[in-house]
Amino acid sequence: MFSESFPTVSVRGVEIPSIGYGTMLFPEPEKAVSLISQAIESGYRHIDTARKYGSEKWVGEAIRNTSIAREEIWVTTKVTEENAKADDFARSVDKSLKTMQLNYVDLLLIHWPQPKVPLSETIGALIKAKQEGLAKNIGISNFTVELIHKAVQLSSEQLFTNQIEYHPFINQDKVLQTCRKFGISVTCHVPLARGEVLKSPQIKEIAKFHKKSPAQVTLKWLIQQKDIIVVPRGLSRGEIIENINLSDFSLSDEQMNMISKLRNRNLRLVDPEVRRPVWDLP
Ligand SMILES: NC(=O)c1ccc[n+]([C@@H]2O[C@H](COP(=O)([O-])OP(=O)(O)OC[C@H]3O[C@@H](n4cnc5c(N)ncnc54)[C@H](OP(=O)(O)O)[C@@H]3O)[C@@H](O)[C@H]2O)c1
């Protein structure tokens, strides 16, 4: 289904492009549609949005503007923790689809865990959306080891991904191992640590060696790991193109290990007090 020149991750035979375009927070909203369109033109076939981001309308517009067939573009959206109750959840999915003017999304995620609503109710609503054909695949986001176990136990359907913060400055081994155990892929949000990792002298050195940019090396380090997907946001044509062109080089084991050692910095950028769960300690 997707172009052979771009890598994919397969979960029980369903393929998702390993590199998606993130659409959270456009500092210049008037440029959003044009940037998403540039991403599609540059070869991205995976767009990451959420009800919370306010970007669904721009995603829908960019998809309508392109000649690429809808089935060839993977769209992920999310339901916020404020809509964890079954009725609210269903309304949120309905709004997402109406806003994007789509009949279905490829992947629907519970954006954050909601301790005030039984997880069984939210998982039930997630499964219902899949059974009604509104989402082809379902998953979770920002779920810890304990919560992943609970979600798997409660779900009669395969969970496709857990979207978590993962980049070279954070140790996510426990969550990664748990996801692998259950055949759940991992999608990395803030894969570039919002630019922080690009300042690393080690990453810069490896980038110089490969004649690539620090962003390319960072994204390559992520997707070279098993069943890892990334959704970087680029705010210029140059960044957008750079972030998807990762096929013509690979990192040696030594270079992979060198970058893995940077995790001790333990930088967690997405940590909102109002909705964070008790994170797993490294
Ligand atoms: N599930 C969740 O809870 C959750 C949470 C957060 C994010 N997300 C998803 O993850 C996506 C990515 O996160 P993010 O946008 O916050 O962070 P990010 O992708 O780690 O960083 C994006 C920033 O990095 C810089 N950048 C990107 N490509 C570059 C390149 N090639 N060279 C140099 N700098 C580059 C740009 O900064 P400048 O503007 O300075 O150029 C860009 O704004 C979001 O858009 C969203 O879809 C999900």
Coordinates of C-alpha atoms and ligand atoms in Angstrom, one line a residue:
M1 CA 0.0 0.0 0.0
F2 CA 2.7 2.5 0.9
S3 CA 5.7 3.5 -1.3
E4 CA 8.6 1.0 -1.1
S5 CA 11.2 3.7 -0.7
F6 CA 9.9 4.7 2.8
P7 CA 10.1 2.3 5.8
T8 CA 7.1 0.8 7.5
V9 CA 6.4 -1.0 10.7
S10 CA 4.1 -4.0 10.6
V11 CA 1.7 -5.0 13.4
R12 CA 0.0 -8.3 12.7
G13 CA 0.2 -7.7 9.0
V14 CA -1.0 -4.0 9.1
E15 CA 1.7 -1.6 7.8
I16 CA 2.2 1.9 9.1
P17 CA 4.8 4.3 7.6
S18 CA 7.6 4.6 10.2
I19 CA 7.8 8.3 9.7
G20 CA 4.7 10.5 10.3
Y21 CA 4.2 14.2 10.3
G22 CA 3.3 15.7 13.7
T23 CA 0.8 18.5 13.8
M24 CA 0.7 19.7 17.4
L25 CA 1.0 23.5 17.8
F26 CA 1.7 25.5 14.6
P27 CA 3.1 28.8 15.8
E28 CA 1.8 30.3 12.6
P29 CA -1.6 28.6 12.1
E30 CA -2.1 30.3 8.7
K31 CA 0.8 28.2 7.4
A32 CA -0.5 24.9 8.8
V33 CA -2.4 23.6 5.7
S34 CA 0.5 24.5 3.5
L35 CA 3.0 22.7 5.7
I36 CA 0.9 19.5 6.0
S37 CA 0.5 19.7 2.2
Q38 CA 4.3 20.0 1.8
A39 CA 4.7 17.0 4.0
I40 CA 2.4 14.9 1.8
E41 CA 4.1 16.2 -1.4
S42 CA 7.5 15.3 0.2
G43 CA 6.4 11.7 0.6
Y44 CA 4.8 11.5 4.1
R45 CA 2.0 9.1 4.1
H46 CA 1.3 9.3 7.8
I47 CA -0.1 12.3 9.7
D48 CA -0.5 12.5 13.5
T49 CA -3.2 14.7 14.8
A50 CA -5.5 14.9 17.9
R51 CA -8.7 16.5 18.9
K52 CA -6.7 18.5 21.5
Y53 CA -4.3 20.0 18.9
G54 CA -6.9 21.8 16.9
S55 CA -5.1 20.7 13.8
E56 CA -7.7 18.2 12.5
K57 CA -9.4 20.8 10.2
W58 CA -6.0 21.5 8.6
V59 CA -5.2 17.9 8.2
G60 CA -8.6 17.3 6.5
E61 CA -8.0 20.2 4.2
A62 CA -4.5 19.1 3.2
I63 CA -5.9 15.6 2.5
R64 CA -8.7 17.0 0.3
N65 CA -6.2 19.2 -1.6
T66 CA -3.9 16.4 -2.6
S67 CA -4.3 14.0 -5.5
I68 CA -3.0 11.2 -3.3
A69 CA -5.8 8.7 -2.6
R70 CA -7.2 8.7 1.0
E71 CA -6.3 5.0 1.4
E72 CA -2.7 5.9 0.9
I73 CA -2.5 8.3 3.8
W74 CA -2.4 7.0 7.3
V75 CA -4.3 9.3 9.7
T76 CA -4.0 9.0 13.5
T77 CA -6.1 11.0 15.8
K78 CA -6.7 10.9 19.6
V79 CA -9.5 11.3 22.1
T80 CA -8.5 13.5 25.1
E81 CA -8.8 12.4 28.7
E82 CA -11.7 14.8 29.2
N83 CA -13.7 12.6 26.9
A84 CA -12.9 9.2 28.6
K85 CA -16.6 8.4 29.3
A86 CA -18.2 6.3 26.7
D87 CA -20.7 8.9 25.4
D88 CA -18.2 11.7 25.4
F89 CA -15.7 9.4 23.6
A90 CA -18.1 8.6 20.8
R91 CA -19.0 12.3 20.4
S92 CA -15.3 13.1 20.2
V93 CA -14.7 10.5 17.5
D94 CA -17.7 11.8 15.6
K95 CA -16.4 15.4 15.8
S96 CA -12.9 14.4 14.7
L97 CA -14.3 12.7 11.6
K98 CA -16.6 15.5 10.8
T99 CA -13.8 18.1 11.3
M100 CA -11.5 16.2 8.9
Q101 CA -14.4 15.3 6.6
L102 CA -13.3 11.7 6.7
N103 CA -15.3 8.4 7.1
Y104 CA -12.6 6.7 9.2
V105 CA -9.2 7.1 10.7
D106 CA -6.4 4.6 10.4
L107 CA -5.6 4.8 14.1
L108 CA -7.5 6.1 17.1
L109 CA -5.7 6.5 20.4
I110 CA -6.7 7.2 24.0
H111 CA -4.6 10.3 24.3
W112 CA -3.9 10.2 28.1
P113 CA -5.0 7.8 30.8
Q114 CA -8.0 9.1 32.9
P115 CA -7.9 7.8 36.5
K116 CA -11.4 9.2 37.2
V117 CA -13.1 6.9 34.6
P118 CA -12.8 3.1 34.7
L119 CA -10.4 2.1 31.9
S120 CA -12.8 -0.6 31.0
E121 CA -15.4 2.0 29.9
T122 CA -12.9 4.0 27.7
I123 CA -11.4 0.8 26.2
G124 CA -15.0 -0.3 25.5
A125 CA -15.7 2.9 23.6
L126 CA -12.4 2.6 21.7
I127 CA -13.3 -0.9 20.6
K128 CA -16.8 0.2 19.6
A129 CA -15.3 2.9 17.3
K130 CA -13.3 0.1 15.7
Q131 CA -16.3 -2.2 15.4
E132 CA -18.3 0.6 13.8
G133 CA -15.6 1.1 11.2
L134 CA -14.7 4.6 12.4
A135 CA -11.2 3.5 13.2
K136 CA -9.2 0.8 11.4
N137 CA -6.8 0.3 14.3
I138 CA -6.8 1.3 18.0
G139 CA -4.2 2.1 20.6
I140 CA -3.1 4.1 23.6
S141 CA -0.8 7.0 24.4
N142 CA 1.2 8.0 27.4
F143 CA 0.5 4.6 29.1
T144 CA 2.9 3.2 31.7
V145 CA 3.8 -0.4 32.2
E146 CA 1.0 -1.0 34.7
L147 CA -1.5 0.8 32.5
I148 CA -0.4 -1.2 29.4
H149 CA -1.0 -4.4 31.2
K150 CA -4.5 -3.2 32.3
A151 CA -5.4 -2.1 28.7
V152 CA -4.2 -5.3 27.2
Q153 CA -6.3 -7.3 29.7
L154 CA -9.4 -5.3 29.0
S155 CA -9.1 -5.2 25.2
S156 CA -10.5 -7.9 23.1
E157 CA -8.8 -6.2 20.1
Q158 CA -5.1 -5.9 19.4
L159 CA -3.7 -2.6 20.5
F160 CA -1.7 -1.2 17.6
T161 CA 0.6 1.3 19.3
N162 CA 1.4 3.1 22.5
Q163 CA 2.4 6.7 21.6
I164 CA 5.0 7.9 24.2
E165 CA 7.7 10.4 24.6
Y166 CA 10.9 8.7 23.3
H167 CA 14.1 10.3 22.1
P168 CA 17.8 9.9 23.0
F169 CA 17.5 11.8 26.3
I170 CA 15.0 9.5 28.0
N171 CA 15.1 5.9 29.2
Q172 CA 11.9 4.1 28.1
D173 CA 13.3 0.6 28.3
K174 CA 10.5 -0.7 30.6
V175 CA 7.7 0.6 28.4
L176 CA 9.4 -0.6 25.2
Q177 CA 9.8 -4.1 26.6
T178 CA 6.2 -4.3 27.8
C179 CA 4.9 -3.1 24.4
R180 CA 7.1 -5.7 22.6
K181 CA 5.8 -8.4 24.9
F182 CA 2.3 -7.7 23.7
G183 CA 3.1 -7.0 20.0
I184 CA 2.3 -3.3 20.4
S185 CA 4.4 -0.9 18.3
V186 CA 5.8 2.3 19.9
T187 CA 5.2 5.7 18.3
C188 CA 7.6 8.3 19.6
H189 CA 6.2 11.8 20.2
V190 CA 8.6 14.7 20.6
P191 CA 11.2 12.4 18.9
L192 CA 13.6 15.4 18.6
A193 CA 13.0 16.5 22.2
R194 CA 11.7 19.7 20.6
G195 CA 15.2 20.4 19.3
E196 CA 17.1 19.7 22.5
V197 CA 18.8 16.5 21.2
L198 CA 20.1 18.4 18.2
K199 CA 22.6 20.2 20.5
S200 CA 24.3 17.0 21.6
P201 CA 28.0 16.9 20.7
Q202 CA 27.8 13.1 20.2
I203 CA 24.9 13.3 17.8
K204 CA 26.5 16.2 16.0
E205 CA 29.7 14.2 15.6
I206 CA 27.8 11.1 14.2
A207 CA 25.9 13.5 11.9
K208 CA 29.2 14.9 10.5
F209 CA 30.5 11.4 9.9
H210 CA 27.4 10.5 7.8
K211 CA 27.1 14.0 6.2
K212 CA 23.6 14.1 7.6
S213 CA 21.9 16.5 10.0
P214 CA 21.6 15.8 13.8
A215 CA 17.8 15.5 13.3
Q216 CA 18.3 12.8 10.7
V217 CA 20.7 10.9 12.9
T218 CA 18.3 11.1 15.9
L219 CA 15.3 9.9 13.8
K220 CA 17.4 7.2 12.3
W221 CA 18.5 6.0 15.8
L222 CA 14.8 5.7 16.7
I223 CA 13.5 3.9 13.6
Q224 CA 16.5 1.6 13.4
Q225 CA 15.1 0.1 16.7
K226 CA 12.5 -2.7 16.3
D227 CA 8.9 -1.6 15.7
I228 CA 9.5 2.1 16.3
I229 CA 7.6 4.9 14.6
V230 CA 8.3 8.6 14.8
V231 CA 6.1 11.7 14.3
P232 CA 8.4 14.7 14.1
R233 CA 7.0 18.1 13.4
G234 CA 8.9 20.3 10.9
L235 CA 8.0 23.9 10.5
S236 CA 9.9 24.5 7.2
R237 CA 10.1 22.8 3.9
G238 CA 13.8 22.0 4.6
E239 CA 13.0 20.3 7.9
I240 CA 10.0 18.4 6.5
I241 CA 12.1 17.0 3.6
E242 CA 15.1 16.3 5.9
N243 CA 13.1 14.3 8.4
I244 CA 11.7 11.8 5.9
N245 CA 14.9 11.2 4.0
L246 CA 16.6 8.6 6.1
S247 CA 16.9 5.7 3.8
D248 CA 20.4 6.2 2.4
F249 CA 22.5 5.6 5.6
S250 CA 22.5 3.4 8.7
L251 CA 24.0 3.7 12.1
S252 CA 26.6 1.2 13.2
D253 CA 26.1 -0.7 16.5
E254 CA 28.7 1.5 18.0
Q255 CA 26.9 4.7 16.9
M256 CA 23.6 3.3 18.1
N257 CA 25.2 2.5 21.6
M258 CA 26.8 5.9 21.7
I259 CA 23.4 7.6 21.3
S260 CA 21.7 5.2 23.7
K261 CA 24.1 6.3 26.5
L262 CA 22.6 9.8 26.3
R263 CA 19.5 8.6 28.1
N264 CA 20.9 9.2 31.5
R265 CA 20.0 12.8 31.1
N266 CA 16.4 11.7 31.7
L267 CA 14.7 14.6 30.1
R268 CA 10.9 14.4 30.1
L269 CA 9.4 17.3 28.2
V270 CA 5.7 16.2 28.0
D271 CA 4.8 16.0 31.7
P272 CA 1.6 18.0 32.3
E273 CA 0.7 18.0 36.0
V274 CA -3.0 17.7 35.4
R275 CA -2.9 14.5 33.4
R276 CA 0.4 12.7 33.9
P277 CA 0.3 9.2 35.3
V278 CA 2.9 7.9 37.7
W279 CA 5.7 7.4 35.3
D280 CA 7.9 4.3 35.3
L281 CA 11.3 4.9 36.9
P282 CA 14.3 4.0 34.7
Ligands
LIG1 N1 0.6 11.8 22.4 C1 1.0 12.9 23.0 O1 0.7 13.1 24.2 C2 1.9 13.9 22.3 C3 2.6 14.9 23.0 C4 3.4 15.7 22.3 C5 3.6 15.6 20.9 N2 2.8 14.6 20.2 C6 3.0 14.5 18.7 O2 4.4 14.4 18.4 C7 4.7 15.4 17.4 C8 6.1 15.9 17.5 O3 6.3 16.6 18.7 P1 6.8 18.1 18.8 O4 6.4 18.7 17.6 O5 6.3 18.7 20.1 O6 8.4 17.9 19.0 P2 9.6 17.4 18.0 O7 9.1 16.7 16.8 O8 10.5 16.7 18.9 O9 10.3 18.8 17.7 C9 9.8 19.6 16.7 C10 10.7 20.8 16.5 O10 12.0 20.4 16.2 C11 12.6 21.2 15.3 N3 12.9 20.5 14.1 C12 12.2 19.6 13.4 N4 12.9 19.0 12.4 C13 14.1 19.6 12.4 C14 15.2 19.5 11.6 N5 15.3 18.7 10.5 N6 16.3 20.3 11.9 C15 16.3 21.1 12.9 N7 15.2 21.3 13.8 C16 14.1 20.5 13.5 C17 11.5 22.3 14.9 O11 11.8 23.4 15.8 P3 12.0 24.9 15.2 O12 10.6 25.3 15.1 O13 12.8 25.5 16.2 O14 12.6 24.7 13.8 C18 10.3 21.6 15.3 O15 9.3 22.5 15.7 C19 3.6 16.5 17.7 O16 3.5 17.4 16.6 C20 2.4 15.6 17.9 O17 1.9 15.1 16.7 C21 2.0 13.8 20.9

